[in-house]
CSV table of C-alpha atoms and ligand atoms in Angstrom, one decimal:
chain,number,residue,atom,x,y,z
O,1,MET,CA,109.1,101.5,67.9
O,2,SER,CA,112.1,103.2,69.4
O,3,ASP,CA,112.1,105.9,66.9
O,4,TRP,CA,108.5,106.9,67.3
O,5,ILE,CA,109.2,106.7,70.9
O,6,ALA,CA,111.9,109.4,70.4
O,7,ALA,CA,110.6,111.5,67.5
O,8,ASN,CA,107.3,112.0,70.0
O,9,TYR,CA,108.8,112.0,73.6
O,10,ASP,CA,107.4,115.1,74.4
O,11,VAL,CA,103.9,114.9,73.6
O,12,LEU,CA,104.1,111.0,75.2
O,13,ARG,CA,105.6,113.1,78.9
O,14,GLY,CA,102.9,115.7,78.2
O,15,VAL,CA,100.2,113.0,78.3
O,16,HIS,CA,101.9,111.2,81.1
O,17,ILE,CA,101.7,114.4,83.2
O,18,LEU,CA,97.9,114.6,82.3
O,19,ALA,CA,97.2,111.3,83.3
O,20,ILE,CA,98.9,112.1,86.8
O,21,ILE,CA,96.5,114.9,87.2
O,22,ALA,CA,94.0,112.4,87.0
O,23,TRP,CA,95.2,109.7,89.4
O,24,MET,CA,96.4,112.2,91.8
O,25,ALA,CA,92.7,114.2,92.1
O,26,GLY,CA,91.4,111.0,92.7
O,27,LEU,CA,94.2,109.9,95.4
O,28,LEU,CA,93.3,113.0,97.1
O,29,TYR,CA,89.6,112.6,96.6
O,30,LEU,CA,88.9,109.3,97.3
O,31,PRO,CA,90.2,109.5,101.3
O,32,ARG,CA,88.1,112.4,101.6
O,33,LEU,CA,85.2,111.0,100.6
O,34,PHE,CA,85.8,108.2,103.2
O,35,ALA,CA,86.2,110.6,105.9
O,36,TYR,CA,82.3,111.6,105.1
O,37,HIS,CA,81.4,107.7,104.3
O,38,THR,CA,82.5,106.9,108.2
O,39,GLY,CA,79.4,108.8,109.3
O,40,ALA,CA,77.0,107.3,107.6
O,41,ALA,CA,75.0,104.5,109.1
O,42,PRO,CA,75.5,101.1,106.9
O,43,GLY,CA,72.8,101.1,104.5
O,44,SER,CA,71.2,104.2,104.7
O,45,GLU,CA,70.6,106.0,101.4
O,46,LEU,CA,74.1,108.3,102.8
O,47,ASP,CA,75.9,105.2,102.6
O,48,VAL,CA,74.6,103.8,99.1
O,49,THR,CA,75.3,107.6,97.5
O,50,PHE,CA,79.5,107.5,98.9
O,51,GLN,CA,79.3,104.1,97.4
O,52,THR,CA,78.0,105.1,94.2
O,53,MET,CA,80.8,108.0,94.4
O,54,GLU,CA,83.5,105.9,95.4
O,55,GLY,CA,82.7,103.2,92.9
O,56,LYS,CA,82.7,105.7,89.8
O,57,LEU,CA,85.5,107.8,90.8
O,58,LEU,CA,87.6,104.7,91.2
O,59,ARG,CA,86.3,102.7,87.9
O,60,ILE,CA,86.0,105.8,85.5
O,61,ILE,CA,89.1,108.3,86.7
O,62,MET,CA,91.3,106.8,88.8
O,63,ASN,CA,92.0,102.7,87.4
O,64,PRO,CA,92.0,104.6,83.6
O,65,ALA,CA,94.3,107.2,84.7
O,66,MET,CA,96.8,104.9,87.0
O,67,ALA,CA,96.9,102.6,83.9
O,68,VAL,CA,97.8,105.3,81.2
O,69,ALA,CA,100.3,106.8,84.2
O,70,TRP,CA,102.2,103.3,84.2
O,71,ILE,CA,102.0,102.6,80.4
O,72,LEU,CA,103.6,106.1,79.3
O,73,GLY,CA,105.6,106.2,82.4
O,74,LEU,CA,107.3,103.1,81.4
O,75,THR,CA,107.4,103.9,77.3
O,76,LEU,CA,109.5,106.9,78.8
O,77,LEU,CA,111.6,104.8,81.3
O,78,TRP,CA,112.6,102.1,78.0
O,79,HIS,CA,113.2,105.2,76.3
O,80,ARG,CA,115.8,106.6,78.8
O,81,TYR,CA,117.0,103.2,79.1
O,82,ASN,CA,118.0,103.0,75.3
O,83,LEU,CA,120.1,106.6,75.8
O,84,ALA,CA,121.7,106.0,78.9
O,85,GLY,CA,121.5,101.6,79.1
O,86,ALA,CA,121.2,100.0,82.7
O,87,ALA,CA,123.4,102.6,84.0
O,88,VAL,CA,119.9,104.8,84.3
O,89,PHE,CA,118.9,103.0,87.1
O,90,ALA,CA,121.9,103.8,89.5
O,91,GLN,CA,120.9,107.2,89.0
O,92,PRO,CA,119.9,108.8,92.5
O,93,TRP,CA,116.4,110.6,90.9
O,94,LEU,CA,115.5,107.9,89.4
O,95,ILE,CA,115.4,105.6,92.3
O,96,ALA,CA,113.4,108.1,94.4
O,97,LYS,CA,110.5,108.2,91.5
O,98,LEU,CA,110.2,104.4,91.4
O,99,ALA,CA,110.1,104.5,95.1
O,100,GLY,CA,107.4,107.5,94.9
O,101,VAL,CA,105.4,105.4,92.2
O,102,ILE,CA,105.8,101.7,94.4
O,103,PHE,CA,104.3,104.1,97.2
O,104,VAL,CA,101.4,105.7,95.4
O,105,THR,CA,100.2,102.2,93.5
O,106,GLY,CA,100.4,100.7,96.7
O,107,TRP,CA,98.5,103.6,98.2
O,108,HIS,CA,96.0,102.6,95.6
O,109,HIS,CA,95.3,99.6,95.9
O,110,TYR,CA,94.9,100.2,99.6
O,111,LEU,CA,92.3,102.6,99.3
O,112,ALA,CA,90.7,100.1,96.7
O,113,LEU,CA,90.6,97.5,99.0
O,114,ALA,CA,88.6,99.8,101.8
O,115,ARG,CA,86.3,101.2,99.2
O,116,LYS,CA,85.2,97.2,99.3
O,117,ALA,CA,85.2,97.0,103.0
O,118,PHE,CA,83.1,100.0,102.8
O,119,ALA,CA,80.7,98.6,100.1
O,120,ARG,CA,80.0,95.1,102.8
O,121,GLY,CA,79.8,97.6,105.3
O,122,GLU,CA,83.0,96.7,107.1
O,123,ASN,CA,84.8,99.7,107.2
O,124,LYS,CA,86.9,99.7,110.3
O,125,LYS,CA,89.3,102.5,110.1
O,126,SER,CA,88.0,105.9,112.0
O,127,GLN,CA,87.2,109.5,110.0
O,128,LYS,CA,90.5,110.9,111.9
O,129,PHE,CA,92.8,108.1,110.1
O,130,TRP,CA,91.6,108.7,106.8
O,131,ARG,CA,92.0,112.7,107.2
O,132,ALA,CA,95.2,112.2,108.7
O,133,THR,CA,96.2,109.7,105.7
O,134,ASN,CA,95.6,112.2,102.8
O,135,GLU,CA,97.9,114.4,102.1
O,136,LEU,CA,100.1,111.1,102.1
O,137,PRO,CA,100.0,110.8,98.2
O,138,PHE,CA,101.0,114.4,97.8
O,139,LEU,CA,103.9,114.0,99.6
O,140,ALA,CA,105.2,111.2,97.6
O,141,ALA,CA,104.1,113.7,94.8
O,142,ILE,CA,106.4,116.0,95.8
O,143,VAL,CA,109.4,113.9,95.8
O,144,MET,CA,108.2,112.2,92.5
O,145,VAL,CA,108.0,115.6,90.7
O,146,ILE,CA,111.3,117.4,92.0
O,147,ALA,CA,113.2,113.8,91.0
O,148,VAL,CA,112.2,114.2,87.3
O,149,THR,CA,112.7,117.8,87.3
O,150,THR,CA,115.9,118.1,88.4
O,151,GLU,CA,117.3,114.9,88.0
O,152,PHE,CA,119.2,115.2,91.4
O,153,GLY,CA,122.6,113.3,91.6
O,154,SER,CA,122.4,112.3,88.0
O,155,ARG,CA,126.2,111.3,86.7
K,1,HEM,C1,103.3,105.0,87.5
K,1,HEM,C2,104.4,104.9,87.1
K,1,HEM,C3,105.3,105.9,86.7
K,1,HEM,C4,106.8,106.1,85.7
K,1,HEM,C5,107.0,104.1,85.0
K,1,HEM,C6,107.1,106.9,85.2
K,1,HEM,C7,108.3,107.2,85.1
K,1,HEM,C8,109.2,108.5,84.2
K,1,HEM,C9,109.8,108.6,83.5
K,1,HEM,C10,110.9,107.9,83.2
K,1,HEM,C11,109.9,110.1,83.0
K,1,HEM,C12,110.8,110.8,82.0
K,1,HEM,C13,111.9,111.3,82.8
K,1,HEM,C14,112.2,112.7,81.8
K,1,HEM,O1,112.7,111.9,80.7
K,1,HEM,O2,112.0,113.8,81.5
K,1,HEM,C15,108.4,110.6,83.5
K,1,HEM,C16,108.7,111.9,83.7
K,1,HEM,C17,107.4,112.5,84.6
K,1,HEM,N1,106.8,112.1,85.8
K,1,HEM,FE1,106.6,110.2,86.1
K,1,HEM,N2,106.1,107.9,86.4
K,1,HEM,C18,105.5,107.5,86.5
K,1,HEM,C19,104.7,107.8,87.3
K,1,HEM,C20,104.8,109.6,88.0
K,1,HEM,C21,103.8,109.6,89.2
K,1,HEM,C22,103.1,109.0,89.8
K,1,HEM,C23,104.0,111.3,89.0
K,1,HEM,C24,103.8,112.4,89.7
K,1,HEM,C25,102.8,112.4,91.0
K,1,HEM,C26,105.4,111.8,87.9
K,1,HEM,C27,105.5,112.9,87.9
K,1,HEM,C28,106.2,113.0,85.9
K,1,HEM,C29,106.7,114.0,85.6
K,1,HEM,C30,106.3,115.7,86.4
K,1,HEM,C31,107.6,114.4,84.4
K,1,HEM,C32,107.8,115.3,83.8
K,1,HEM,C33,109.3,115.9,84.2
K,1,HEM,C34,109.9,116.4,83.4
K,1,HEM,O3,109.2,116.4,82.3
K,1,HEM,O4,111.3,116.9,83.3
K,1,HEM,N3,104.9,110.7,87.2
K,1,HEM,N4,107.8,109.3,84.7
């Protein structure tokens, strides 16, 4: 298994990046839908349309993309662990990367709960909140991508 991962590392890394693209697209788009959704009266035709769009975005794009990103990310990490041993976890770039990963995964789950609140007609957050928080995953992505491409602090 480890040999197979090593032989296909670059392809696995490419598919990891593709999954991240789909996941990030959803993380950036869903709060935008929420921002518009706040203006729709619960039970209205517009409300139902937004509920359908949000549900499909999470179910068809975001959840599978997150799963693939995680599975392949852990596979890449396994390979780095085989090369460098446990010391890889003390590398500043990997700590920064994993902190970003924890943040975006938590944010994904927060958005999934917010979708359920919208579906029950119980959203409490303002349009301003959804607009203001919209860019958070992108800020985390900057940290994560620069961390893996530069491997800063690497010893
Ligand atoms: C979900 C959990 C994730 C894990 C466990 C993980 C882990 C990893 C690991 C170990 C590598 C290999 C570094 C290398 O050997 O080059 C990698 C590559 C990469 N990751 Fe992730 N990652 C995750 C999510 C993300 C996210 C959310 C982003 C961006 C928003 C991201 C962006 C990248 C990029 C751009 C590369 C390629 C770096 C390069 O080729 O130099 N990853 N990831």
